[in-house]
Structure formats: C-alpha cells, structure tokens
C-alpha cells in the first residue's frame, strides 16, 4: 500500500507545487556558489545556516526536489510531451488552503511575540551576544535607578584595582545611610571582600569606600562613572556610587542594559553577581559578616546569572537581571516596577519562548583557508576572532555573509585580518566578527626558492636533502 505523506509535509508540498519553478528563487538570497553545488565546506556551512533561518522554505525546497526526483516527467509543471500543465482544481484548493493556514500561523506567531506588557515605568530586554533589543518600554527615558547604580561601581572597581588591594573605610563611608555592611571608620577589607558587600548585601557604605579608594573622592569617582557610561553610549548621569536619591542621578533602561552587558563580559563580575552567599570578616566583632544575595532570581529562576536589585522611595523597585538557556543569554531591566521579580520572570520567559540564538561564527571556529602568494606555507587557516551571534525569532529572515580573501601576499602573521563573518537579520547586519589568520606564513627567501627548485630536479634531491638537514 502506498505510504501517505504526513499532513504537515503535504501542506508544505502543496504550496511548493502551487508556486512552481519560482520557489528556487524565493527561498534563499545568497551568492550563487553558496547554493550547494560546487561549494566549499565553509560555503556549504554558510548555506546550511542561512537555511536554518527560514525552515519552512527549506522544507518546501527539499520536498519539491523529492517530488521532482520521483516524477521527472512532471518537473516545472510540464508533462512528458513538454507541454504546460495546469494544477488540478483539488491541488489549487489545497494550495489556497495551505497558504491561508501558513499566513494565519505567521500572523499568530507575530501577534504572540508582541502580546506582552510589563508593568514598569521603563523596561527593556536585549540579547547579551549582540545587544539586539527584543522588547522596550520607555527604554530611552531617564529615571532614578537606585542600587542598580552599583553595577557601574563594581565594573570600575574591577577595571581599576586588584582583588587583594586593601580598602580603608573613611568617616564618610562609615556614616553612609541606608542598606550597609556596617563598616566602621578605619576598618579595612580587601577589594574582593568590599565588592561582595557591595553587590550581595548592597552596602551603600561599601560603595563610598570603593569610590574613595579608586577615585580619591566620591565626586571624582562619579566623574569616572559618567566618562565610562559615555564610552559605552549609555544615557546615564551618576552623582553617587550607591544610587541613593540625588538631584540629577538617573539612567535609561537601555543605558543600564548596556552597562550590565559590558560588565557581564568579565568573568570576575559574573562570578561576583552569581554568588548567592558569602562570608567576609567583621573587625572587632565575634562574628563574621554573612552576606546573602538579594537577587532571588538566582534561586528561583532556571538559568539566572545576575545581576542587581535596587530600591529607593524616589526610584521604586528596580532590577537588572540576566539568564541563559540553550546558549542564549538575555539581559533585562525594569525601573519603577512593583512586581519586579515576577515581571522579570515574565519578560525572560517571553524572550526564551519567542527567540533563539542564530550564530554566524563562534570564537576560534575554523572558517577555511586562504592562499598565500610567495609564502613559506602556501595556505593559512582562517578562524573567527570572536563570536558573532544574535537572538532571532521564527518570523525573522536571517543569513550569514562570509567575506574572505582568495589570496594574499606574504608575509602573513597570526592574527592578521583576512575577512569578515556577518549575521544579517531582516537585511540588517546585527553581529559581525573579523576572520583572522590562525598561523603565520613568512615570505620565501631567494634561498628557499632555490632549494625548492633544485629539489624538483631528479639529481637535485642528492644535494637538497643533506642541505635541508
């Protein structure tokens, strides 16, 4: 008995049959050599990844080829005599029905991707790999951000000090109000211990002690914070290192996401904000300080990686948060949000449900070889300098562009730029990385050429082999 095609595949096949020969042109826009035939290994990989961005089209193409292979006389809508053949009424109806179903499915997915509203003054969700914005609400308006300020304080401390540096608390630090680790004037802790007090317990006194140690004064440190924010393109103005309410102190949700993304590039920052509990010394006290991280997502949300809570009467509840699943990390911010943890979880769930990670290249990935004219080594391997990836959703069309030199002149040194890998989403480059030489190839000297030429002669080997040794 003849096997029946599964319903989903039958629908896809009908749509393919209805479009006929145009399908080949519609499914994938790329260079001709990337379409499979005669392509190199790296180019075939490019084609595979581009197809992964439009799975429906890939299936339609594959099924169309399968149909034509089994029915060679019916290729391109022509019968065995070469005459044109129209689709049957039943097939036309199926095609129309399939098209409507697919359009409805796409519309449903698009609507689902938009049907979320976060109850916060401002909110944003980005993917950590590329910084692509997945959701935004009032993301470019400055608001007070309370203790999420301490993300920048910690970033500057890690960039400008060593973990074992000794930090001494001043009278000003010891007298700082709000949440604290109860530093006393003259008390010393290592920078590593002070940072744990800053980010786990959210110690306002620790923030002042760190600011004075790094900047010489709170005011100088605030200037450093503003300069670093400007470098990152973050719309923020810092007046204090701890986020206590102060005139003019504020940042946009987008700015806090950018600052958190930069900080999360550092392994030491990741380790710090991912710590749930720590114990540090307490001078003149019979007990040590036991610090518990206030970010409950670390305990309650699968894949949570950080980063910081904050609250003042003026700012309300603020939270910068991050989580990673299936290799994709998302970073979110909610400012002035009463149900901060619940809304953060909702936003993360929405992001993971509607987006997945598309990757143009991974750091160190082998991306082929390049010929070296006049080089001691005729070819050098090419690798990706860094990763190039971004979060995409099912309705996005994405592809990978590899630009690689065919040949370069010697010498080539490891790390030299030889090309580029870029990820395009809906026609826009979202992420890219340089393709660099993995090894060196020095320029051939006259003696190298002489030895090579002589070695090619029948009697030359008698002289060349002893010389080479």
CSV table of C-alpha atoms in Angstrom, one decimal:
chain,number,residue,atom,x,y,z
A,1,UNK,CA,0.0,0.0,0.0
A,2,UNK,CA,1.3,3.5,-0.8
A,3,UNK,CA,2.6,5.5,2.2
A,4,UNK,CA,0.7,8.7,3.0
A,5,UNK,CA,2.7,11.8,3.5
A,6,UNK,CA,2.3,13.4,6.9
A,7,UNK,CA,-0.2,16.2,7.0
A,8,UNK,CA,2.3,19.0,7.7
A,9,UNK,CA,4.5,17.9,4.8
A,10,UNK,CA,1.6,17.5,2.5
A,11,UNK,CA,0.6,21.1,3.1
A,12,UNK,CA,4.1,22.4,2.5
A,13,UNK,CA,4.3,20.3,-0.7
A,14,UNK,CA,1.1,21.8,-2.0
A,15,UNK,CA,2.4,25.3,-1.5
A,16,UNK,CA,5.6,24.4,-3.3
A,17,UNK,CA,3.7,22.8,-6.2
A,18,UNK,CA,1.5,25.9,-6.5
A,19,UNK,CA,4.5,28.2,-6.8
A,20,UNK,CA,6.2,26.0,-9.3
A,21,UNK,CA,9.7,27.0,-10.5
A,22,UNK,CA,9.8,30.3,-8.7
A,23,UNK,CA,10.4,28.6,-5.4
A,24,UNK,CA,14.1,28.2,-6.1
A,25,UNK,CA,14.5,31.9,-6.4
A,26,UNK,CA,12.4,32.8,-3.3
A,27,UNK,CA,13.8,30.5,-0.7
A,28,UNK,CA,17.3,32.0,-0.2
A,29,UNK,CA,19.2,35.1,-1.3
A,30,UNK,CA,22.9,34.4,-1.3
A,31,UNK,CA,25.9,34.1,-3.6
A,32,UNK,CA,25.4,31.5,-6.4
A,33,UNK,CA,28.3,29.4,-5.0
A,34,UNK,CA,26.5,29.2,-1.6
A,35,UNK,CA,23.6,27.2,-3.1
A,36,UNK,CA,25.2,23.8,-2.6
A,37,UNK,CA,26.7,22.7,-5.9
A,38,UNK,CA,30.4,23.1,-6.2
A,39,UNK,CA,30.6,24.9,-2.9
A,40,UNK,CA,33.5,24.5,-0.5
A,41,UNK,CA,33.0,23.1,3.0
A,42,UNK,CA,32.8,26.5,4.6
A,43,UNK,CA,30.4,27.8,2.0
A,44,UNK,CA,28.1,24.8,2.4
A,45,UNK,CA,28.1,25.5,6.1
A,46,UNK,CA,27.1,29.1,5.3
A,47,UNK,CA,24.2,27.8,3.2
A,48,UNK,CA,23.1,25.4,5.9
A,49,UNK,CA,22.9,28.2,8.5
A,50,UNK,CA,21.1,30.6,6.2
A,51,UNK,CA,18.5,27.9,5.5
A,52,UNK,CA,18.1,27.4,9.2
A,53,UNK,CA,16.8,30.9,9.4
A,54,UNK,CA,13.8,30.0,7.1
A,55,UNK,CA,12.9,26.4,8.0
A,56,UNK,CA,9.6,26.5,6.2
A,57,UNK,CA,11.2,27.5,2.9
A,58,UNK,CA,13.9,24.8,3.4
A,59,UNK,CA,11.3,22.1,3.8
A,60,UNK,CA,9.4,23.3,0.8
A,61,UNK,CA,12.5,23.2,-1.3
A,62,UNK,CA,13.5,19.7,-0.1
A,63,UNK,CA,10.0,18.3,-0.7
A,64,UNK,CA,9.9,19.9,-4.2
A,65,UNK,CA,13.2,18.2,-5.1
A,66,UNK,CA,11.9,14.9,-3.7
A,67,UNK,CA,8.7,15.2,-5.8
A,68,UNK,CA,10.7,16.0,-9.0
A,69,UNK,CA,13.1,13.2,-8.4
A,70,UNK,CA,10.2,10.7,-8.2
A,71,UNK,CA,8.3,12.3,-11.1
A,72,UNK,CA,11.0,13.5,-13.6
A,73,UNK,CA,8.5,13.9,-16.4
A,74,UNK,CA,6.4,16.4,-14.3
A,75,UNK,CA,9.3,18.8,-13.5
A,76,UNK,CA,8.5,22.5,-13.6
A,77,UNK,CA,4.8,21.9,-14.3
A,78,UNK,CA,5.3,20.2,-17.7
A,79,UNK,CA,4.1,16.8,-18.8
A,80,UNK,CA,6.1,14.1,-20.7
A,81,UNK,CA,5.5,15.8,-24.0
A,82,UNK,CA,6.9,19.1,-22.8
A,83,UNK,CA,3.5,20.8,-22.8
A,84,UNK,CA,2.4,23.1,-20.0
A,85,UNK,CA,0.2,21.5,-17.4
A,86,UNK,CA,-2.0,23.5,-15.0
A,87,UNK,CA,-2.7,22.4,-11.4
A,88,UNK,CA,-5.8,20.3,-10.8
A,89,UNK,CA,-8.7,22.0,-9.1
A,90,UNK,CA,-8.1,19.9,-6.0
A,91,UNK,CA,-4.5,20.9,-5.9
A,92,UNK,CA,-5.3,24.6,-6.4
A,93,UNK,CA,-7.8,24.4,-3.5
A,94,UNK,CA,-5.2,22.7,-1.3
A,95,UNK,CA,-2.6,25.3,-2.2
A,96,UNK,CA,-5.0,28.2,-1.4
A,97,UNK,CA,-5.9,26.5,1.9
A,98,UNK,CA,-2.3,25.9,2.8
A,99,UNK,CA,-1.4,29.5,2.0
A,100,UNK,CA,-4.2,30.8,4.3
A,101,UNK,CA,-3.1,28.4,7.1
A,102,UNK,CA,0.6,29.4,6.8
A,103,UNK,CA,-0.3,33.1,6.7
A,104,UNK,CA,-2.5,32.6,9.8
A,105,UNK,CA,0.3,30.8,11.6
A,106,UNK,CA,2.8,33.6,10.8
A,107,UNK,CA,0.3,36.2,12.0
A,108,UNK,CA,-0.3,34.2,15.2
A,109,UNK,CA,3.4,34.0,15.9
A,110,UNK,CA,3.9,37.7,15.2
A,111,UNK,CA,0.9,38.6,17.5
A,112,UNK,CA,2.2,36.3,20.2
A,113,UNK,CA,5.6,37.8,20.0
A,114,UNK,CA,4.1,41.2,20.8
A,115,UNK,CA,1.5,40.3,23.3
A,116,UNK,CA,3.4,41.3,26.5
A,117,UNK,CA,3.2,44.4,28.5
A,118,UNK,CA,5.5,44.9,31.5
A,119,UNK,CA,4.1,46.9,34.4
A,120,UNK,CA,7.1,49.2,35.0
A,121,UNK,CA,7.9,52.8,34.3
A,122,UNK,CA,10.6,51.5,31.9
A,123,UNK,CA,11.7,48.1,30.7
A,124,UNK,CA,14.0,46.5,28.2
A,125,UNK,CA,15.2,43.1,27.1
A,126,UNK,CA,18.3,42.6,25.0
A,127,UNK,CA,20.3,39.6,24.0
A,128,UNK,CA,23.8,39.6,25.5
A,129,UNK,CA,25.6,38.4,22.4
A,130,UNK,CA,24.7,41.2,20.1
A,131,UNK,CA,22.8,43.8,22.2
A,132,UNK,CA,19.8,43.4,19.9
A,133,UNK,CA,16.7,44.9,21.6
A,134,UNK,CA,13.9,42.3,21.9
A,135,UNK,CA,11.5,44.4,24.0
A,136,UNK,CA,11.4,48.0,25.0
A,137,UNK,CA,9.1,50.3,27.0
A,138,UNK,CA,10.1,53.9,27.7
A,139,UNK,CA,13.6,52.5,27.3
A,140,UNK,CA,15.2,55.9,26.5
A,141,UNK,CA,13.8,58.0,29.3
A,142,UNK,CA,16.0,58.6,32.3
A,143,UNK,CA,14.7,57.5,35.7
A,144,UNK,CA,16.3,57.1,39.1
A,145,UNK,CA,17.7,53.6,39.2
A,146,UNK,CA,18.6,53.1,42.9
A,147,UNK,CA,21.2,50.5,43.7
A,148,UNK,CA,21.4,49.1,40.2
A,149,UNK,CA,23.9,52.0,40.1
A,150,UNK,CA,26.4,49.7,41.8
A,151,UNK,CA,26.8,47.7,38.6
A,152,UNK,CA,28.9,50.6,37.3
A,153,UNK,CA,30.7,51.0,40.6
A,154,UNK,CA,31.7,47.3,40.6
A,155,UNK,CA,32.7,47.5,36.9
A,156,UNK,CA,35.1,50.4,37.5
A,157,UNK,CA,36.5,48.8,40.7
A,158,UNK,CA,37.3,45.6,38.7
A,159,UNK,CA,38.8,47.6,35.9
A,160,UNK,CA,41.0,49.8,38.1
A,161,UNK,CA,42.1,47.6,41.1
A,162,UNK,CA,43.3,44.2,42.1
A,163,UNK,CA,41.2,41.8,44.3
A,164,UNK,CA,43.7,41.8,47.1
A,165,UNK,CA,44.1,45.6,47.4
A,166,UNK,CA,43.3,46.9,50.9
A,167,UNK,CA,40.4,49.3,51.0
A,168,UNK,CA,40.0,51.5,54.1
A,169,UNK,CA,36.6,52.9,55.2
A,170,UNK,CA,36.6,56.6,55.8
A,171,UNK,CA,34.3,58.5,58.3
A,172,UNK,CA,32.1,59.4,55.3
A,173,UNK,CA,31.8,55.8,54.2
A,174,UNK,CA,31.0,54.6,57.7
A,175,UNK,CA,28.4,57.3,58.1
A,176,UNK,CA,26.5,56.5,54.9
A,177,UNK,CA,22.8,55.8,55.4
A,178,UNK,CA,20.5,53.1,54.0
A,179,UNK,CA,21.5,49.5,53.5
A,180,UNK,CA,25.0,48.8,54.7
A,181,UNK,CA,27.5,46.2,55.8
A,182,UNK,CA,28.2,48.4,59.0
A,183,UNK,CA,31.7,49.5,58.2
A,184,UNK,CA,33.4,51.4,61.0
A,185,UNK,CA,35.8,54.3,60.3
A,186,UNK,CA,39.3,53.0,59.7
A,187,UNK,CA,38.1,49.4,59.0
A,188,UNK,CA,39.9,47.6,56.2
A,189,UNK,CA,38.8,44.9,53.8
A,190,UNK,CA,40.2,43.6,50.6
A,191,UNK,CA,38.7,44.9,47.4
A,192,UNK,CA,37.2,41.4,46.8
A,193,UNK,CA,35.5,41.4,50.2
A,194,UNK,CA,34.3,45.0,49.7
A,195,UNK,CA,32.8,44.1,46.3
A,196,UNK,CA,30.9,41.2,47.9
A,197,UNK,CA,29.5,43.6,50.5
A,198,UNK,CA,28.6,46.0,47.6
A,199,UNK,CA,26.8,43.5,45.3
A,200,UNK,CA,25.4,40.9,47.6
A,201,UNK,CA,24.3,42.9,50.6
A,202,UNK,CA,24.1,46.1,48.5
A,203,UNK,CA,26.1,48.1,51.0
A,204,UNK,CA,26.0,51.8,50.5
A,205,UNK,CA,28.9,52.3,52.8
A,206,UNK,CA,31.0,49.8,50.7
A,207,UNK,CA,30.2,51.8,47.6
A,208,UNK,CA,31.6,55.0,49.2
A,209,UNK,CA,34.7,53.2,50.4
A,210,UNK,CA,35.3,51.8,46.9
A,211,UNK,CA,34.7,55.1,45.2
A,212,UNK,CA,37.1,56.9,47.5
A,213,UNK,CA,39.8,54.2,47.0
A,214,UNK,CA,39.5,54.3,43.2
A,215,UNK,CA,38.8,57.9,42.5
A,216,UNK,CA,40.2,59.7,45.6
A,217,UNK,CA,36.8,61.1,46.3
A,218,UNK,CA,33.1,60.3,45.6
A,219,UNK,CA,32.9,63.3,43.3
A,220,UNK,CA,35.9,62.2,41.2
A,221,UNK,CA,34.6,58.7,41.1
A,222,UNK,CA,31.2,59.9,39.8
A,223,UNK,CA,33.1,61.7,37.0
A,224,UNK,CA,34.8,58.4,36.2
A,225,UNK,CA,31.4,56.7,36.1
A,226,UNK,CA,30.0,59.3,33.7
A,227,UNK,CA,33.0,59.0,31.4
A,228,UNK,CA,32.7,55.2,31.3
A,229,UNK,CA,29.0,55.5,30.5
A,230,UNK,CA,29.7,57.9,27.7
A,231,UNK,CA,32.2,55.3,26.3
A,232,UNK,CA,29.5,52.7,26.2
A,233,UNK,CA,27.0,55.0,24.6
A,234,UNK,CA,24.8,54.7,27.8
A,235,UNK,CA,22.5,57.6,28.6
A,236,UNK,CA,23.2,57.9,32.3
A,237,UNK,CA,24.3,60.5,34.8
A,238,UNK,CA,25.8,59.4,38.0
A,239,UNK,CA,26.1,61.6,41.1
A,240,UNK,CA,26.6,58.9,43.8
A,241,UNK,CA,28.3,55.5,43.6
A,242,UNK,CA,25.5,53.7,45.5
A,243,UNK,CA,22.3,55.1,43.9
A,244,UNK,CA,20.9,56.9,46.9
A,245,UNK,CA,18.5,59.6,45.7
A,246,UNK,CA,20.3,62.7,44.5
A,247,UNK,CA,19.4,65.5,42.1
A,248,UNK,CA,20.2,64.6,38.5
A,249,UNK,CA,21.1,61.0,39.3
A,250,UNK,CA,19.4,58.7,36.7
A,251,UNK,CA,19.7,56.5,33.7
A,252,UNK,CA,17.5,55.0,31.0
A,253,UNK,CA,16.7,51.3,31.0
A,254,UNK,CA,18.7,51.0,27.8
A,255,UNK,CA,21.7,52.5,29.5
A,256,UNK,CA,21.5,50.1,32.4
A,257,UNK,CA,21.3,47.2,30.0
A,258,UNK,CA,24.4,48.4,28.1
A,259,UNK,CA,26.3,48.8,31.3
A,260,UNK,CA,25.3,45.3,32.5
A,261,UNK,CA,26.2,43.8,29.2
A,262,UNK,CA,29.7,45.3,29.4
A,263,UNK,CA,30.1,44.2,33.0
A,264,UNK,CA,29.0,40.6,32.2
A,265,UNK,CA,31.8,40.3,29.6
A,266,UNK,CA,34.1,40.0,32.6
A,267,UNK,CA,34.4,36.6,34.3
A,268,UNK,CA,35.2,38.2,37.7
A,269,UNK,CA,32.0,40.2,37.5
A,270,UNK,CA,30.0,37.2,36.5
A,271,UNK,CA,31.3,35.3,39.5
A,272,UNK,CA,30.5,38.1,41.8
A,273,UNK,CA,26.9,38.7,40.8
A,274,UNK,CA,26.3,34.9,40.5
A,275,UNK,CA,27.3,34.4,44.1
A,276,UNK,CA,24.3,33.6,46.4
A,277,UNK,CA,26.1,33.7,49.8
A,278,UNK,CA,29.5,34.8,51.1
A,279,UNK,CA,31.2,35.3,54.4
A,280,UNK,CA,33.6,38.2,55.0
A,281,UNK,CA,35.5,39.4,58.1
A,282,UNK,CA,34.0,41.9,60.6
A,283,UNK,CA,36.5,43.8,62.7
A,284,UNK,CA,36.1,44.0,66.4
A,285,UNK,CA,33.1,41.6,66.2
A,286,UNK,CA,33.0,38.0,67.4
A,287,UNK,CA,31.0,37.1,64.2
A,288,UNK,CA,31.8,37.3,60.5
A,289,UNK,CA,29.6,39.1,58.1
A,290,UNK,CA,27.3,36.7,56.3
A,291,UNK,CA,26.1,38.1,53.0
A,292,UNK,CA,23.1,36.8,51.1
A,293,UNK,CA,22.4,38.0,47.6
A,294,UNK,CA,19.1,40.0,47.4
A,295,UNK,CA,18.5,38.8,43.8
A,296,UNK,CA,16.1,36.0,44.3
A,297,UNK,CA,16.1,35.0,40.7
A,298,UNK,CA,19.4,33.3,41.3
A,299,UNK,CA,17.5,30.8,43.5
A,300,UNK,CA,14.1,30.8,41.8
A,301,UNK,CA,14.7,31.2,38.0
A,302,UNK,CA,16.3,28.5,35.9
A,303,UNK,CA,19.5,29.7,34.2
A,304,UNK,CA,19.6,33.1,36.1
A,305,UNK,CA,23.1,34.6,36.0
A,306,UNK,CA,22.7,38.0,37.7
A,307,UNK,CA,22.7,41.0,38.3
A,308,UNK,CA,21.5,43.6,40.8
A,309,UNK,CA,18.4,44.8,42.8
A,310,UNK,CA,17.7,48.4,43.8
A,311,UNK,CA,15.1,50.4,45.8
A,312,UNK,CA,14.6,53.9,47.0
A,313,UNK,CA,11.3,55.8,47.6
A,314,UNK,CA,12.0,58.0,44.5
A,315,UNK,CA,13.1,55.2,42.2
A,316,UNK,CA,10.8,52.5,43.4
A,317,UNK,CA,11.8,48.9,42.8
A,318,UNK,CA,14.4,48.5,40.1
A,319,UNK,CA,16.0,45.3,38.9
A,320,UNK,CA,18.7,44.5,36.3
A,321,UNK,CA,18.6,40.8,35.6
A,322,UNK,CA,20.1,38.1,33.3
A,323,UNK,CA,19.6,34.5,32.4
A,324,UNK,CA,21.0,31.9,30.0
A,325,UNK,CA,19.3,28.9,28.3
A,326,UNK,CA,20.4,26.8,25.4
A,327,UNK,CA,23.4,29.0,24.9
A,328,UNK,CA,21.4,32.2,24.6
A,329,UNK,CA,21.8,34.8,27.4
A,330,UNK,CA,19.2,37.6,27.8
A,331,UNK,CA,19.7,40.8,29.8
A,332,UNK,CA,16.7,42.8,31.1
A,333,UNK,CA,15.9,45.9,33.1
A,334,UNK,CA,12.8,47.1,34.9
A,335,UNK,CA,12.7,50.5,36.6
A,336,UNK,CA,9.9,51.6,38.9
A,337,UNK,CA,8.4,48.1,39.0
A,338,UNK,CA,6.3,47.0,41.9
A,339,UNK,CA,6.3,43.3,41.0
A,340,UNK,CA,9.9,43.4,40.0
A,341,UNK,CA,10.8,39.7,40.2
A,342,UNK,CA,7.5,38.5,38.7
A,343,UNK,CA,7.8,40.9,35.8
A,344,UNK,CA,11.4,40.0,35.2
A,345,UNK,CA,10.5,36.3,35.1
A,346,UNK,CA,7.6,37.1,32.6
A,347,UNK,CA,9.9,39.1,30.4
A,348,UNK,CA,12.6,36.4,30.4
A,349,UNK,CA,10.0,33.6,29.7
A,350,UNK,CA,8.7,35.6,26.8
A,351,UNK,CA,12.2,36.1,25.4
A,352,UNK,CA,13.1,32.4,25.7
A,353,UNK,CA,9.8,31.3,24.1
A,354,UNK,CA,10.0,33.7,21.1
A,355,UNK,CA,13.7,33.9,20.3
A,356,UNK,CA,16.6,31.5,19.7
A,357,UNK,CA,20.2,32.1,19.0
A,358,UNK,CA,21.5,32.4,15.4
A,359,UNK,CA,25.3,32.1,15.1
A,360,UNK,CA,27.4,33.4,12.2
A,361,UNK,CA,30.6,32.1,13.8
A,362,UNK,CA,31.9,31.0,17.2
A,363,UNK,CA,35.2,32.3,18.7
A,364,UNK,CA,38.1,30.3,17.2
A,365,UNK,CA,35.9,28.5,14.7
A,366,UNK,CA,37.7,27.2,11.7
A,367,UNK,CA,36.4,29.2,8.6
A,368,UNK,CA,38.5,27.7,5.8
A,369,UNK,CA,41.9,28.6,4.4
A,370,UNK,CA,43.5,31.4,2.3
A,371,UNK,CA,46.2,31.0,-0.3
A,372,UNK,CA,49.5,32.9,0.5
A,373,UNK,CA,51.4,34.1,-2.6
A,374,UNK,CA,55.1,33.8,-2.1
A,375,UNK,CA,54.7,32.3,1.4
A,376,UNK,CA,56.7,29.6,3.0
A,377,UNK,CA,53.3,28.0,3.7
A,378,UNK,CA,51.1,28.0,0.6
A,379,UNK,CA,47.9,28.4,2.7
A,380,UNK,CA,47.0,29.5,6.2
A,381,UNK,CA,44.0,28.6,8.3
A,382,UNK,CA,41.4,31.2,9.0
A,383,UNK,CA,39.4,31.4,12.3
A,384,UNK,CA,36.8,33.7,13.8
A,385,UNK,CA,38.4,36.3,16.1
A,386,UNK,CA,35.3,36.4,18.3
A,387,UNK,CA,31.7,35.1,18.3
A,388,UNK,CA,29.0,36.7,16.1
A,389,UNK,CA,25.5,35.7,17.2
A,390,UNK,CA,22.1,37.3,17.9
A,391,UNK,CA,18.7,36.3,19.1
A,392,UNK,CA,16.2,35.8,16.3
A,393,UNK,CA,12.5,34.8,16.2
A,394,UNK,CA,10.7,32.5,13.8
A,395,UNK,CA,9.4,35.3,11.6
A,396,UNK,CA,12.9,36.8,11.1
A,397,UNK,CA,14.8,36.2,7.9
A,398,UNK,CA,18.5,35.8,8.6
A,399,UNK,CA,21.6,34.8,6.7
A,400,UNK,CA,25.3,34.8,7.0
A,401,UNK,CA,27.8,36.7,4.9
A,402,UNK,CA,31.3,35.4,4.7
A,403,UNK,CA,33.8,37.8,3.1
A,404,UNK,CA,37.2,36.1,2.7
A,405,UNK,CA,40.2,37.0,0.6
A,406,UNK,CA,41.0,34.5,-2.2
A,407,UNK,CA,44.7,35.1,-1.9
A,408,UNK,CA,47.1,37.4,0.0
A,409,UNK,CA,50.8,38.2,-0.4
A,410,UNK,CA,53.3,37.0,2.1
A,411,UNK,CA,54.2,37.6,4.8
A,412,UNK,CA,51.0,36.8,6.8
A,413,UNK,CA,51.2,36.8,10.6
A,414,UNK,CA,48.9,35.1,13.0
A,415,UNK,CA,46.0,37.5,13.9
A,416,UNK,CA,46.1,39.4,10.6
A,417,UNK,CA,42.6,40.2,9.3
A,418,UNK,CA,41.7,38.2,6.2
A,419,UNK,CA,37.9,38.7,6.1
A,420,UNK,CA,34.7,39.1,7.9
A,421,UNK,CA,31.7,37.0,9.0
A,422,UNK,CA,28.4,38.9,9.5
A,423,UNK,CA,24.9,37.9,10.6
A,424,UNK,CA,22.2,39.7,8.8
A,425,UNK,CA,18.7,39.8,10.2
A,426,UNK,CA,15.9,41.2,8.0
A,427,UNK,CA,18.5,42.8,5.8
A,428,UNK,CA,20.4,44.5,8.6
A,429,UNK,CA,23.8,43.4,10.0
A,430,UNK,CA,23.3,42.6,13.7
A,431,UNK,CA,26.6,41.0,14.6
A,432,UNK,CA,29.9,40.5,12.9
A,433,UNK,CA,33.5,39.4,13.6
A,434,UNK,CA,36.8,39.5,11.9
A,435,UNK,CA,38.2,36.4,10.3
A,436,UNK,CA,41.9,36.2,11.1
A,437,UNK,CA,44.9,34.1,10.3
A,438,UNK,CA,45.4,31.3,12.7
A,439,UNK,CA,49.1,30.9,11.8
A,440,UNK,CA,51.9,32.7,10.1
A,441,UNK,CA,53.4,32.3,6.7
A,442,UNK,CA,56.7,34.1,6.2
A,443,UNK,CA,57.9,35.4,2.8
A,444,UNK,CA,60.0,32.9,0.8
A,445,UNK,CA,63.6,34.0,0.5
A,446,UNK,CA,65.8,33.5,-2.6
A,447,UNK,CA,67.5,30.6,-0.8
A,448,UNK,CA,64.1,29.0,-0.1
A,449,UNK,CA,63.1,29.3,-3.7
A,450,UNK,CA,66.5,27.9,-4.9
A,451,UNK,CA,66.2,24.9,-2.6
A,452,UNK,CA,62.6,24.2,-3.8
A,453,UNK,CA,63.5,24.5,-7.4
A,454,UNK,CA,66.6,22.3,-7.0
A,455,UNK,CA,64.7,19.8,-5.0
A,456,UNK,CA,62.3,19.3,-8.0
A,457,UNK,CA,65.1,18.1,-10.3
A,458,UNK,CA,65.9,14.3,-10.4
A,459,UNK,CA,69.5,14.8,-9.2
A,460,UNK,CA,68.7,17.9,-7.1
A,461,UNK,CA,67.5,15.7,-4.2
A,462,UNK,CA,71.0,14.4,-3.7
A,463,UNK,CA,72.1,17.9,-2.8
A,464,UNK,CA,69.0,19.4,-1.3
A,465,UNK,CA,68.3,16.7,1.3
A,466,UNK,CA,71.7,17.0,3.1
A,467,UNK,CA,71.3,20.8,3.0
A,468,UNK,CA,67.8,20.7,4.4
A,469,UNK,CA,69.1,18.5,7.3
